[in-house]
Coordinates of C-alpha atoms in Angstrom, one line a residue:
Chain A
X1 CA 0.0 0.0 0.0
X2 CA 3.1 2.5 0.7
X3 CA 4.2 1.9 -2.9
X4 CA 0.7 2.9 -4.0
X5 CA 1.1 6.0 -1.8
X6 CA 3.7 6.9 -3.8
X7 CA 2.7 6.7 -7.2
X8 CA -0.6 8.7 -6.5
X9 CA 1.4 11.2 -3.6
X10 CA 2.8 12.8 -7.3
X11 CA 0.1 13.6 -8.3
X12 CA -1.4 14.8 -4.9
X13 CA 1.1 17.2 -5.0
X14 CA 0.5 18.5 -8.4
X15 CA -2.7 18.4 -8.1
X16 CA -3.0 20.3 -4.2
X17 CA -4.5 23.2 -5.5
X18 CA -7.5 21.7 -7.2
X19 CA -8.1 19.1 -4.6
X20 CA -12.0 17.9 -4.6
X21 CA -11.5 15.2 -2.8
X22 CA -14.2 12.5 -3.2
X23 CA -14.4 9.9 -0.8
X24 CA -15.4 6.3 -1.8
X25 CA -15.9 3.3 0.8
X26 CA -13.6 0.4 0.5
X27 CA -13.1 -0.6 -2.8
X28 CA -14.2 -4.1 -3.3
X29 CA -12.8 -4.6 -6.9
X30 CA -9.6 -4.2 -8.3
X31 CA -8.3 -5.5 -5.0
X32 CA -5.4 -8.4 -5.7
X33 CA -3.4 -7.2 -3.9
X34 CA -0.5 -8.0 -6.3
X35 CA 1.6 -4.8 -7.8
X36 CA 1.6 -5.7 -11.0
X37 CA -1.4 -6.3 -12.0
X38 CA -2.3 -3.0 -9.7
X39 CA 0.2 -1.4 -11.9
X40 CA -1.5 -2.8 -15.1
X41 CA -4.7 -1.8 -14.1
X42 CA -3.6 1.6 -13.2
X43 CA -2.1 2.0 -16.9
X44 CA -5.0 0.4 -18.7
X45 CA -7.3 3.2 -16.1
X46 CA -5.1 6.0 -17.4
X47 CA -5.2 4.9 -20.8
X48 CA -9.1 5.1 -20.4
X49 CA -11.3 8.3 -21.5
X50 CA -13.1 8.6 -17.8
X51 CA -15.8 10.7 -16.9
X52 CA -15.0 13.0 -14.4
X53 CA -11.8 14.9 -14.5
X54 CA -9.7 12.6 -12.0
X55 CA -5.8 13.2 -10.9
X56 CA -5.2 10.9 -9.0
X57 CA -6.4 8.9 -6.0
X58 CA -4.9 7.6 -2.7
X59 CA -6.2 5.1 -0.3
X60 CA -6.3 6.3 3.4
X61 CA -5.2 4.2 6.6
X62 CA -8.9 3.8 7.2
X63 CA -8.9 2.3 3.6
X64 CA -10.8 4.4 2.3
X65 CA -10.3 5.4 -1.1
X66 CA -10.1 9.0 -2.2
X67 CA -10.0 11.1 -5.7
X68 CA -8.5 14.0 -6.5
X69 CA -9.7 15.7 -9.2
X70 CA -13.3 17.4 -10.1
X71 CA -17.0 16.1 -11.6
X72 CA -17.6 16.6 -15.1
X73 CA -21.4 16.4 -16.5
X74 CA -22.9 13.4 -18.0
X75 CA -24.8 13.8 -20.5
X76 CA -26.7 11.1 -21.8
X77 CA -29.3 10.4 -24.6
X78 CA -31.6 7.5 -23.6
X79 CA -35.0 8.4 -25.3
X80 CA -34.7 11.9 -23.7
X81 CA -32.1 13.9 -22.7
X82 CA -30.7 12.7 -19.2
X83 CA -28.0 15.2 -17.4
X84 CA -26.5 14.9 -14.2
X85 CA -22.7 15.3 -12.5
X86 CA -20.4 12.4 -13.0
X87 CA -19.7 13.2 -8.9
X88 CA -23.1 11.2 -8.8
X89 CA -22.0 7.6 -10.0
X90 CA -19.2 7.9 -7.4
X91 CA -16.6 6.2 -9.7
X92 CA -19.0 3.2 -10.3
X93 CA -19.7 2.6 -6.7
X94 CA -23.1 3.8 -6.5
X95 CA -26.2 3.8 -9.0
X96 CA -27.6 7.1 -9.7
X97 CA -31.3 7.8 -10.4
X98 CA -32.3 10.3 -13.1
X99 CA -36.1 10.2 -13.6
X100 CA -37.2 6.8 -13.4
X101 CA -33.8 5.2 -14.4
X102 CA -30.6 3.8 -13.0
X103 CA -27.6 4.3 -14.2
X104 CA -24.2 2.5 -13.0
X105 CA -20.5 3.3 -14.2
X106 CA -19.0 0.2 -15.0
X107 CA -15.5 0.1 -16.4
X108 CA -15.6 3.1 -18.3
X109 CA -18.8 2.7 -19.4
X110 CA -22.5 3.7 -18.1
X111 CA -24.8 1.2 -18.3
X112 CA -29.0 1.2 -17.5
X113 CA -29.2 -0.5 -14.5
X114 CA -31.8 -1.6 -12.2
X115 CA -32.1 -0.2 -8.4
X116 CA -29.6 -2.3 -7.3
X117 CA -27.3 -1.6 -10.4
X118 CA -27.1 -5.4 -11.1
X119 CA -24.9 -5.7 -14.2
X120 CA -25.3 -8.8 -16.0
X121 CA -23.1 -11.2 -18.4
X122 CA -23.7 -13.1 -21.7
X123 CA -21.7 -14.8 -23.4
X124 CA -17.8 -14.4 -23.3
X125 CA -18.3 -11.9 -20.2
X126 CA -19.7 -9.4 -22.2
X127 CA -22.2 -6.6 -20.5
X128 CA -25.7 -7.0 -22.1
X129 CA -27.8 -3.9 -20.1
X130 CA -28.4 -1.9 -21.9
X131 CA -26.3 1.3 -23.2
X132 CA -27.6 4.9 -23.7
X133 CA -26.1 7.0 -26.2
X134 CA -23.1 8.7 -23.8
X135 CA -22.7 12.4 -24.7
X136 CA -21.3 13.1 -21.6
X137 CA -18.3 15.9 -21.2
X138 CA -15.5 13.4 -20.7
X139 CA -11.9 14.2 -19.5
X140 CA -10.6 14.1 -23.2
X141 CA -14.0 16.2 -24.2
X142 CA -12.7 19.0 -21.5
X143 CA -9.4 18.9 -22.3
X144 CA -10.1 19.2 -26.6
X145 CA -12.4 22.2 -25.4
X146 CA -9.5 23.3 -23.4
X147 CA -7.1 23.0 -26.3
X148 CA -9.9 24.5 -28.7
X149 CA -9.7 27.9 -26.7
X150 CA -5.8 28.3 -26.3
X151 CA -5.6 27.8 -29.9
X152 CA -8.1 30.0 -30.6
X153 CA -6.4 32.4 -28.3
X154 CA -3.3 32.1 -29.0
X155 CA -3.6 32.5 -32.8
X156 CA -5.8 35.0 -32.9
X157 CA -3.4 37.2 -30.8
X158 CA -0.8 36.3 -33.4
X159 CA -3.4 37.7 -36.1
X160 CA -4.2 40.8 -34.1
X161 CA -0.3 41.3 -33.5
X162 CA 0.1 42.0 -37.4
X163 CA -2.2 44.7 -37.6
X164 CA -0.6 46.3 -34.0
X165 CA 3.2 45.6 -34.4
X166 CA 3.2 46.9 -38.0
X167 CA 3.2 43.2 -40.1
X168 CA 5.6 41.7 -37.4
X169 CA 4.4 39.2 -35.4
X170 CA 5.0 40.0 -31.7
X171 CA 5.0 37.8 -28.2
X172 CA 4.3 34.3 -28.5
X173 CA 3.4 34.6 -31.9
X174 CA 7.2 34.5 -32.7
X175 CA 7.0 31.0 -31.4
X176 CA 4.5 29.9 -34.0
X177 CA 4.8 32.2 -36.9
X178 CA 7.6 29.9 -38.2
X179 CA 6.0 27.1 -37.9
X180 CA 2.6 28.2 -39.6
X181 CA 5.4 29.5 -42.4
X182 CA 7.0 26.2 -42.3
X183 CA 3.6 24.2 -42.7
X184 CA 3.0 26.4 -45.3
X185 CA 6.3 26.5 -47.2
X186 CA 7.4 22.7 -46.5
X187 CA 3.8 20.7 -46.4
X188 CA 1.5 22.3 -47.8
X189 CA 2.8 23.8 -51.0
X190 CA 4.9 20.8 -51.9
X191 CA 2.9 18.3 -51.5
X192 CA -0.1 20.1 -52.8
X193 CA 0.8 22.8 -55.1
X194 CA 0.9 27.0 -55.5
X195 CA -2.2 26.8 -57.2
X196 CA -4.4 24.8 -54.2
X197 CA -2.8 24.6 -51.2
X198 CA -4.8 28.0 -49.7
X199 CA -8.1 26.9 -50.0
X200 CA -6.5 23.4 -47.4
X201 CA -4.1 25.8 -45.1
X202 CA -6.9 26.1 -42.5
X203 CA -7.4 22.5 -42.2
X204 CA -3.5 21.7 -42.1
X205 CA -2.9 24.0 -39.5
X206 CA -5.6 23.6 -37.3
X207 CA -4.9 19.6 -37.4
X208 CA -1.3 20.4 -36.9
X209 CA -1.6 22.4 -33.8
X210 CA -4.5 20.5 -32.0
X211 CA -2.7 17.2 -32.6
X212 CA 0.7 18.8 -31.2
X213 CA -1.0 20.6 -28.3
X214 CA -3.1 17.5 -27.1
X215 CA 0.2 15.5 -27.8
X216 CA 1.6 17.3 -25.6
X217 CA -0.9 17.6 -22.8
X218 CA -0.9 13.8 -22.8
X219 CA 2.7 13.9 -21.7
X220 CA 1.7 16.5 -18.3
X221 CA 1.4 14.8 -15.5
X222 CA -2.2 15.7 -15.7
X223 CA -2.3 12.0 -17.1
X224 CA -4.5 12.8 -20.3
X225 CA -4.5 10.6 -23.2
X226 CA -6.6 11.9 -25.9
X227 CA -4.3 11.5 -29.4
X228 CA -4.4 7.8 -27.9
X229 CA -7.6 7.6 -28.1
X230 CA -9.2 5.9 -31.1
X231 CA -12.6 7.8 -31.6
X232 CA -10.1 11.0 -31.4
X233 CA -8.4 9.8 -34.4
X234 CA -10.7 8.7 -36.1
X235 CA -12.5 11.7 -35.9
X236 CA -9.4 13.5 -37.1
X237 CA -9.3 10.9 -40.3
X238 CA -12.4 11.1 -41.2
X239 CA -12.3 14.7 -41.8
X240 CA -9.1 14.3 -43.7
X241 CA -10.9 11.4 -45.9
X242 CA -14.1 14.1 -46.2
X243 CA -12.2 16.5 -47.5
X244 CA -10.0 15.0 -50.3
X245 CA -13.1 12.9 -51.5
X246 CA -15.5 15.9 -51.4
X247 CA -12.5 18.2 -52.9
X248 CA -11.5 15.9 -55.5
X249 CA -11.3 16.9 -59.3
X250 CA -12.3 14.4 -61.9
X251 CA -8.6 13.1 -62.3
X252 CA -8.6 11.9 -59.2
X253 CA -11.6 10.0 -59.5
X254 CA -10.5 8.9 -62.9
X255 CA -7.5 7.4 -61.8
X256 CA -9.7 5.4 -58.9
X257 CA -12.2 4.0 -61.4
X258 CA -11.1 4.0 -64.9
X259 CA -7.1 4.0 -64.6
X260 CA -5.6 6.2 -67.7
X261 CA -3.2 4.5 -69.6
X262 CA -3.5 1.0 -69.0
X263 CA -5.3 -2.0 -70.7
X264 CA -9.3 -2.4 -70.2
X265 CA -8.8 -5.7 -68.5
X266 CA -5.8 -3.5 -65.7
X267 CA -8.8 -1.3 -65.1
X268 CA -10.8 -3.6 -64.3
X269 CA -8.6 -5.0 -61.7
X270 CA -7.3 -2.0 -60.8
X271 CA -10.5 0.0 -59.8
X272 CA -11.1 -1.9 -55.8
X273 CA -7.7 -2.2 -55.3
X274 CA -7.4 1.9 -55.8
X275 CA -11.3 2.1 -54.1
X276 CA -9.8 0.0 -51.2
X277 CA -6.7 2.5 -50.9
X278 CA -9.5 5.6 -50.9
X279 CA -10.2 4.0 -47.2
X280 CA -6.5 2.8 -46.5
X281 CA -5.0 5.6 -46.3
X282 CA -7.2 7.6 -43.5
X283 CA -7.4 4.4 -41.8
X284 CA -3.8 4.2 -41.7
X285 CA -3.6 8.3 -40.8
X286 CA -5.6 7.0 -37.2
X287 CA -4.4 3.4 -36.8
X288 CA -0.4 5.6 -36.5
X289 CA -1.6 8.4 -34.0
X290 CA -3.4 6.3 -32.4
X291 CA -1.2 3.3 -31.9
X292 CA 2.3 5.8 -31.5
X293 CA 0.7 7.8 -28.8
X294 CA -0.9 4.6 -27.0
X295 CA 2.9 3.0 -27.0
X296 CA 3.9 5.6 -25.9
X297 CA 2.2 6.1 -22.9
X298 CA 2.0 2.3 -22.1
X299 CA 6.0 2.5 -22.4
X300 CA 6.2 5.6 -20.1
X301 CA 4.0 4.7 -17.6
X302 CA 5.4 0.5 -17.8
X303 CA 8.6 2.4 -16.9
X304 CA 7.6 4.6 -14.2
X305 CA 5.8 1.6 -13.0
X306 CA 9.0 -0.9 -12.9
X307 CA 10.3 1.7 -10.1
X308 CA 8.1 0.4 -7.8
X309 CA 8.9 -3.3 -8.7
X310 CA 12.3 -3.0 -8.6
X311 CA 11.8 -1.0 -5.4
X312 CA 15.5 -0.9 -5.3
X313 CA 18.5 2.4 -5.3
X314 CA 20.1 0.5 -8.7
X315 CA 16.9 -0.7 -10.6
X316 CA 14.6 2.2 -9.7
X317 CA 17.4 5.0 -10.6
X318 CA 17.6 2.9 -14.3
X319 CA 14.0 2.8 -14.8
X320 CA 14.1 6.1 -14.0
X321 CA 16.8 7.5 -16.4
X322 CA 14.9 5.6 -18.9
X323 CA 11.3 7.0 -17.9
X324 CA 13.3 10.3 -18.3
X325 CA 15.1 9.0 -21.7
X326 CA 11.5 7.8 -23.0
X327 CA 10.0 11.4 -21.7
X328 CA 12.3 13.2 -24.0
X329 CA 11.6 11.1 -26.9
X330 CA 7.6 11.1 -26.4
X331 CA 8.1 15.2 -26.8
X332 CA 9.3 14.6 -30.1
X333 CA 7.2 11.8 -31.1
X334 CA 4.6 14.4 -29.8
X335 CA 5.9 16.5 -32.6
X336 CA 6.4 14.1 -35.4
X337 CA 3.2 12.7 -35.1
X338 CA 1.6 15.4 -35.2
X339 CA 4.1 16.5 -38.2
X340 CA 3.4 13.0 -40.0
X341 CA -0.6 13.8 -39.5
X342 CA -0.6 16.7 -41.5
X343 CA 1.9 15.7 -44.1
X344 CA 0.1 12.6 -44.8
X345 CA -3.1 14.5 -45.2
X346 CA -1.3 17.3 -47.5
X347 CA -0.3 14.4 -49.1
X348 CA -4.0 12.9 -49.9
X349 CA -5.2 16.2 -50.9
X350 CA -2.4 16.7 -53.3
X351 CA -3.8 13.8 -55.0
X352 CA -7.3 15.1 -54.9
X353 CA -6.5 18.4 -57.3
X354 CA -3.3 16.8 -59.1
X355 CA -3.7 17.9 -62.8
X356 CA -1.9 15.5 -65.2
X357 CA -1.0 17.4 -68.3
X358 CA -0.4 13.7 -70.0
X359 CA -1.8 10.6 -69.2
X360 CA 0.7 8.1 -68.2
Chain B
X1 CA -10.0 -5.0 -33.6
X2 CA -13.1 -6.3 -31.2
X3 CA -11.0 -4.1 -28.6
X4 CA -10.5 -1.5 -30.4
X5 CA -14.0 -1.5 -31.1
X6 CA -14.8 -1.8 -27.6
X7 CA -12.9 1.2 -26.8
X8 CA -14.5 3.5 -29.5
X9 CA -16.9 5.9 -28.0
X10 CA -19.7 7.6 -30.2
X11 CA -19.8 10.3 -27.9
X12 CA -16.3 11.4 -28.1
X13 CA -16.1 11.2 -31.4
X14 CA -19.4 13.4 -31.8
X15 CA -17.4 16.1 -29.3
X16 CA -14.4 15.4 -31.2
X17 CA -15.6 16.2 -34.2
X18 CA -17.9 19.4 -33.4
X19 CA -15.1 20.7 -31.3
X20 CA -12.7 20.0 -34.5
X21 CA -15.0 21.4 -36.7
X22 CA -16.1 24.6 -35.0
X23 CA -11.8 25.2 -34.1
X24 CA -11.4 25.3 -37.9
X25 CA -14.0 27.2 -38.9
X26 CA -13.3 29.9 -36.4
X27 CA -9.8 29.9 -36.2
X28 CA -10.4 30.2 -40.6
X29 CA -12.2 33.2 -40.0
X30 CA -10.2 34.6 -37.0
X31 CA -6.8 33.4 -37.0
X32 CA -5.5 31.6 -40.3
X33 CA -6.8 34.1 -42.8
X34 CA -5.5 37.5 -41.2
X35 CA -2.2 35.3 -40.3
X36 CA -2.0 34.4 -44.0
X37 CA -2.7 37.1 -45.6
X38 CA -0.4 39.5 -43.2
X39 CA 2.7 36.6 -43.8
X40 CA 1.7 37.1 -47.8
X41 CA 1.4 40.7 -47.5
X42 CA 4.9 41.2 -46.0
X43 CA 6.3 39.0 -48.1
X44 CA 5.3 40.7 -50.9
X45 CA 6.4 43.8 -49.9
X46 CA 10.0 42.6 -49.0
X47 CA 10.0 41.3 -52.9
X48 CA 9.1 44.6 -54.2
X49 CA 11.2 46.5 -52.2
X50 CA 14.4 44.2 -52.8
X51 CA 13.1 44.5 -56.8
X52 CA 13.1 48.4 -56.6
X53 CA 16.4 48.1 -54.9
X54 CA 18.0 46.0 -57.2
X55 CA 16.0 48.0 -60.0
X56 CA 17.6 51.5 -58.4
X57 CA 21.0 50.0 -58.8
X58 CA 20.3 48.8 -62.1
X59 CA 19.1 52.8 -62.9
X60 CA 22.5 53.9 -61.4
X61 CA 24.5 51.8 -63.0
X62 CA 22.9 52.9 -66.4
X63 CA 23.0 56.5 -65.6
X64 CA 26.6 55.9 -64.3
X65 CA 27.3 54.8 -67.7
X66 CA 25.7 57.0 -69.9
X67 CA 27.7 59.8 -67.9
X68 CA 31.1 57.8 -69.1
X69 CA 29.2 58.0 -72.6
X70 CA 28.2 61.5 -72.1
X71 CA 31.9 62.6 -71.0
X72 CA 33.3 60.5 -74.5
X73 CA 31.2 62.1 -76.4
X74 CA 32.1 65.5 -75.0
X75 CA 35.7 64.7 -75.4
X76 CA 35.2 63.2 -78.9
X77 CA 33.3 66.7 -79.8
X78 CA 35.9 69.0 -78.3
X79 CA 38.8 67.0 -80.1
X80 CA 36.3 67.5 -83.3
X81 CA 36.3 70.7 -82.6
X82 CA 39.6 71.4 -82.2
X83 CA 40.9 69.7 -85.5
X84 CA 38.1 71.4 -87.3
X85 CA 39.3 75.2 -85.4
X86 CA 43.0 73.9 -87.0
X87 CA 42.0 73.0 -90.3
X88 CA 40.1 76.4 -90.6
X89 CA 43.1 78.2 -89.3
X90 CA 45.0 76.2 -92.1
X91 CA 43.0 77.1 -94.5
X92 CA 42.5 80.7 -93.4
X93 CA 46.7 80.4 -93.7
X94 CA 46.5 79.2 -97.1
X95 CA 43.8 81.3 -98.2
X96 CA 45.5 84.3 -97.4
X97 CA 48.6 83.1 -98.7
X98 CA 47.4 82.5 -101.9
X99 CA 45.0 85.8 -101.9
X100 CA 48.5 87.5 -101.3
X101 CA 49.8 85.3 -103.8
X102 CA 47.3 86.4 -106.3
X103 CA 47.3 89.9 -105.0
X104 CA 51.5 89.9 -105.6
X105 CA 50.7 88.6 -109.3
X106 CA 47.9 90.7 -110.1
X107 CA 50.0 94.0 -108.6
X108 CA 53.2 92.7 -110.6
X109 CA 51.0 92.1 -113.7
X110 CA 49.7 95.3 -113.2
X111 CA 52.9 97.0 -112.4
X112 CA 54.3 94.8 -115.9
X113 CA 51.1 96.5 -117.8
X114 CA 52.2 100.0 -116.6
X115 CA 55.6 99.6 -117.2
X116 CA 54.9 98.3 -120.9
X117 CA 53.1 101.1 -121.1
X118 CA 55.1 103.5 -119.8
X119 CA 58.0 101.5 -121.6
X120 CA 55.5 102.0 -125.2
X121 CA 55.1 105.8 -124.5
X122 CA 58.6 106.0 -123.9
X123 CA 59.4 104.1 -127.0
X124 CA 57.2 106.8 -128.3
X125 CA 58.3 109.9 -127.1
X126 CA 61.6 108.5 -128.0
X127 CA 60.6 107.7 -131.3
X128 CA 58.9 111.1 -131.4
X129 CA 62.6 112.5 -130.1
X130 CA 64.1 110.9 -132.4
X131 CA 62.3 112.4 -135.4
X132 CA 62.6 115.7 -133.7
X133 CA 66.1 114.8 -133.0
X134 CA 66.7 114.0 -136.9
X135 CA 64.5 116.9 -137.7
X136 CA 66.8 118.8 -135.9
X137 CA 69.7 117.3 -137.1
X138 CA 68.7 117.2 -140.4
X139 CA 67.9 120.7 -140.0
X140 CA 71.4 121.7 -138.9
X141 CA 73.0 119.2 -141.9
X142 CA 70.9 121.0 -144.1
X143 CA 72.0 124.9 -142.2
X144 CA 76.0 123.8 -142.6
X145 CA 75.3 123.4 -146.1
X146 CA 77.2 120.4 -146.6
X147 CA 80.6 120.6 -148.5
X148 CA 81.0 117.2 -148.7
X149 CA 79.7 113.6 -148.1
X150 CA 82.7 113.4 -145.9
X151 CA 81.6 115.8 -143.6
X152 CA 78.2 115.6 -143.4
X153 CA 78.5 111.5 -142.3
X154 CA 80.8 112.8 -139.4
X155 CA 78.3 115.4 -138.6
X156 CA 75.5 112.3 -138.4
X157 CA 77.6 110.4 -136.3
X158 CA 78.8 113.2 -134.2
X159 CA 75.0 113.8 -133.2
X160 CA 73.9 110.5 -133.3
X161 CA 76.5 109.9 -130.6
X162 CA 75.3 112.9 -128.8
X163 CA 71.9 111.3 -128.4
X164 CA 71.7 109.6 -125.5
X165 CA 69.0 106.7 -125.7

């Protein structure tokens, strides 16, 4: 239990000044009492998108268990629109009654329940209550809103600095104007050309910088993992794939269906294999955030975690270099994923308005 | 995949995308437009301004030269001039020489003319003497009344010699 202590007395100290303690009786699951799977559990919980914005938690000598951290609303659409604070479901330890229905926190997940928030199993342990539609403001909900206003702040100073400073950017701005050159100058009008690449600029950078931001984030000690999140990138792809389908020119779509320049028989074959790339290459764009930023939290948090194992002055100062090796790298993976994003998706939309003078 | 499945949440995705969405269309509007545009705008007035530099040098460069031209050209007319002010005073040299020349003939044919003259009415009054002279002479041959041939062909030569051409 001391070892526990110390993992979540981090964050308690981080997190002092925001402390909304919430105290939950003895926790009945989750209790084997064996570190490593604690440790697993606590990476696969931080992995998780939850629903109130938690930082930690510590178990008390009474062993009680407490969370530091604050409610978030649920919202939830179950033939009507059902709202209440996430502080209600107690962290799945009690069922909460919102008009004439129960709902329960289980794993991650709310569930209708009954008044005793039974959950039962079908086959292969899987949950069969039933599931409303969860709208709810999660952690990674907040923390995208979060990121949505600095952005929005931060680049619209850098706008408004042009028209103060005389054309020169001034403050932060400094910081970024570069780097909105450089996506301009190295992504977008390579892979894209003089003649396009405005009308996609807006998308590029906004991808660019809300993927590098919530990259980033994801590394605090806030312990946010959005970018690792799959419905996060998949969001992200899909709007890439929207856009270079719904902004292609007929070359594009000739060269899906009706290949130039080969025989009739090529074209034939050729035509699903290129249809099947059409939805390969998004799917790839949020199978690589997705999977890069999981690993790497799995990795850093693994590492972080071996301390406690080795629970020794040589073993815990390596895995501790290396958390702190891995830390340094994950800030540039933060970058080059978020680098690789946007490229890829210049990339796609290149081929959406490429004009072939001759077919080939 | 069935994991990954598990793990997807509709709901986050809905958020995800609104909050995406709404970002990019007000960060268009409010950020990445006026950012753009000011970047393109500077840009474009560093271009022209290093292209009326380098066109300001190009203008000095010409005018430098056409001053190197306009200086040749002066010199080339004031040599022009010079050979041109020579030749005239050569042929202001000659041209008086030979006017003098001509002059110096005209006055010695002139002088030749009076002197032929004077030489011709010389010749004449001399002539004219001469018959007065043998007038004369004849006149005093004939007064002396000759005695003899002897005599009077001394007499003739005696006065012939006495006139002094």
């Amino acid at each position: 239990m001391r070892k526990k202590q110390l993992i979540s007395a981090i964050f308690f100290v981080l997190s002092a000044f925001f402390a909304q303690a919430v105290e939950v009786g003895p926790e009945d699951e989750e209790k084997t009492g064996d570190l490593k799977s604690e440790i697993k559990a606590y990476i696969r919980h931080h992995l998780e998108d939850t629903h109130d914005f938690s930082i930690g938690s510590y178990t008390t000598d009474a062993g009680k268990k407490k969370y530091i951290g604050f409610s978030l609303p649920v919202i939830l659409w179950d033939d009507e629109l059902v709202s209440f604070s996430s502080g209600k479901l107690k962290h799945g330890k009690s069922v909460h009654k919102a008009g004439s229905k129960y709902y329960k926190l289980y794993h991650g997940k709310i569930y209708r329940t009954d008044a005793e928030g039974t959950i039962t199993y079908g086959a292969g342990k899987k949950v069969t209550n039933d599931k409303p539609l969860d709208l709810s403001m999660t952690k990674s909900v907040v923390t995208m809103l979060f990121t949505a206003a600095l952005m929005f702040f931060l680049f619209r100073s850098l706008a408004n600095s042009y028209k103060t400073n005389g054309s020169i950017a001034a403050g932060v701005g400094r910081f970024f104007e570069p780097i909105v050159i450089y996506i301009r100058d190295d992504i977008a009008i390579p892979n894209i050309g003089k003649k396009h690449y405005r009308k996609y600029m807006s998308y590029l950078l906004t991808i660019f910088f809300f993927v590098w931001f919530l990259n980033i984030l994801g590394l605090s000690p806030l312990g946010i993992n959005v970018t690792g999140n799959i419905a996060v990138t998949f969001g992200l792809a899909l709007l890439t794939f929207l856009i270079t389908n719904l902004t292609a020119n007929k070359n594009y779509w000739a060269h899906i269906f009706w290949m130039p320049g080969v025989p009739v028989l090529m074209k034939i074959v050729l035509a699903p294999i290129e249809l099947l790339g059409l939805v390969i290459k998004p799917f790839s764009l949020l199978i690589r955030l997705y999977a890069n930023i999981q690993a790497g939290h799995i990795v850093l948090m693994s590492l972080i975690g071996l301390m406690f194992i080795f629970n020794n002055w040589l073993g815990s100062s390596l895995s501790f270099v290396l958390a702190f090796a891995i830390s340094i790298i994950e800030v540039l993976v933060a970058l080059l994923q978020a680098y690789i994003f946007t490229m890829l998706s210049a990339l796609y939309f290149g081929f959406a308005v490429e004009e072939h003078e001759e077919a080939h | 995949m069935e994991k990954l499945l598990g793990e997807f949440s509709f709901g986050l995705f809905i958020w995800q995308t609104l909050i995406v969405v709404c970002l990019l269309l007000l960060l268009r509007k409010f950020a990445w437009n006026p950012i753009l545009n000011a970047i393109n705008d500077r840009e474009e007035g560093i271009r022209s301004a290093l292209q009326s530099a380098e066109d300001a040098r190009a203008e000095m460069q010409n005018l430098q030269a056409d001053n190197v031209r306009v200086l040749k050209e002066a010199r080339a007319e004031r040599d022009g001039l010079l050979k041109e002010a020579r030749d005239i005073k050569q042929k202001i040299i000659d041209d008086a020489k030979d006017e003098a020349k001509t002059q110096a003939a005209q006055i010695m044919k002139q002088a030749q003319v009076a002197i032929e003259s004077e030489k011709q009415a010389a010749v004449a009054e001399l002539k004219q003497q001469v018959a007065f002279l043998s007038i004369e002479i004849a006149e005093k041959v004939t007064k002396e009344t000759l005695s003899d041939d002897k005599k009077q062909t001394q007499l003739v030569e005696k006065l012939l010699k006495d006139v002094n051409l």
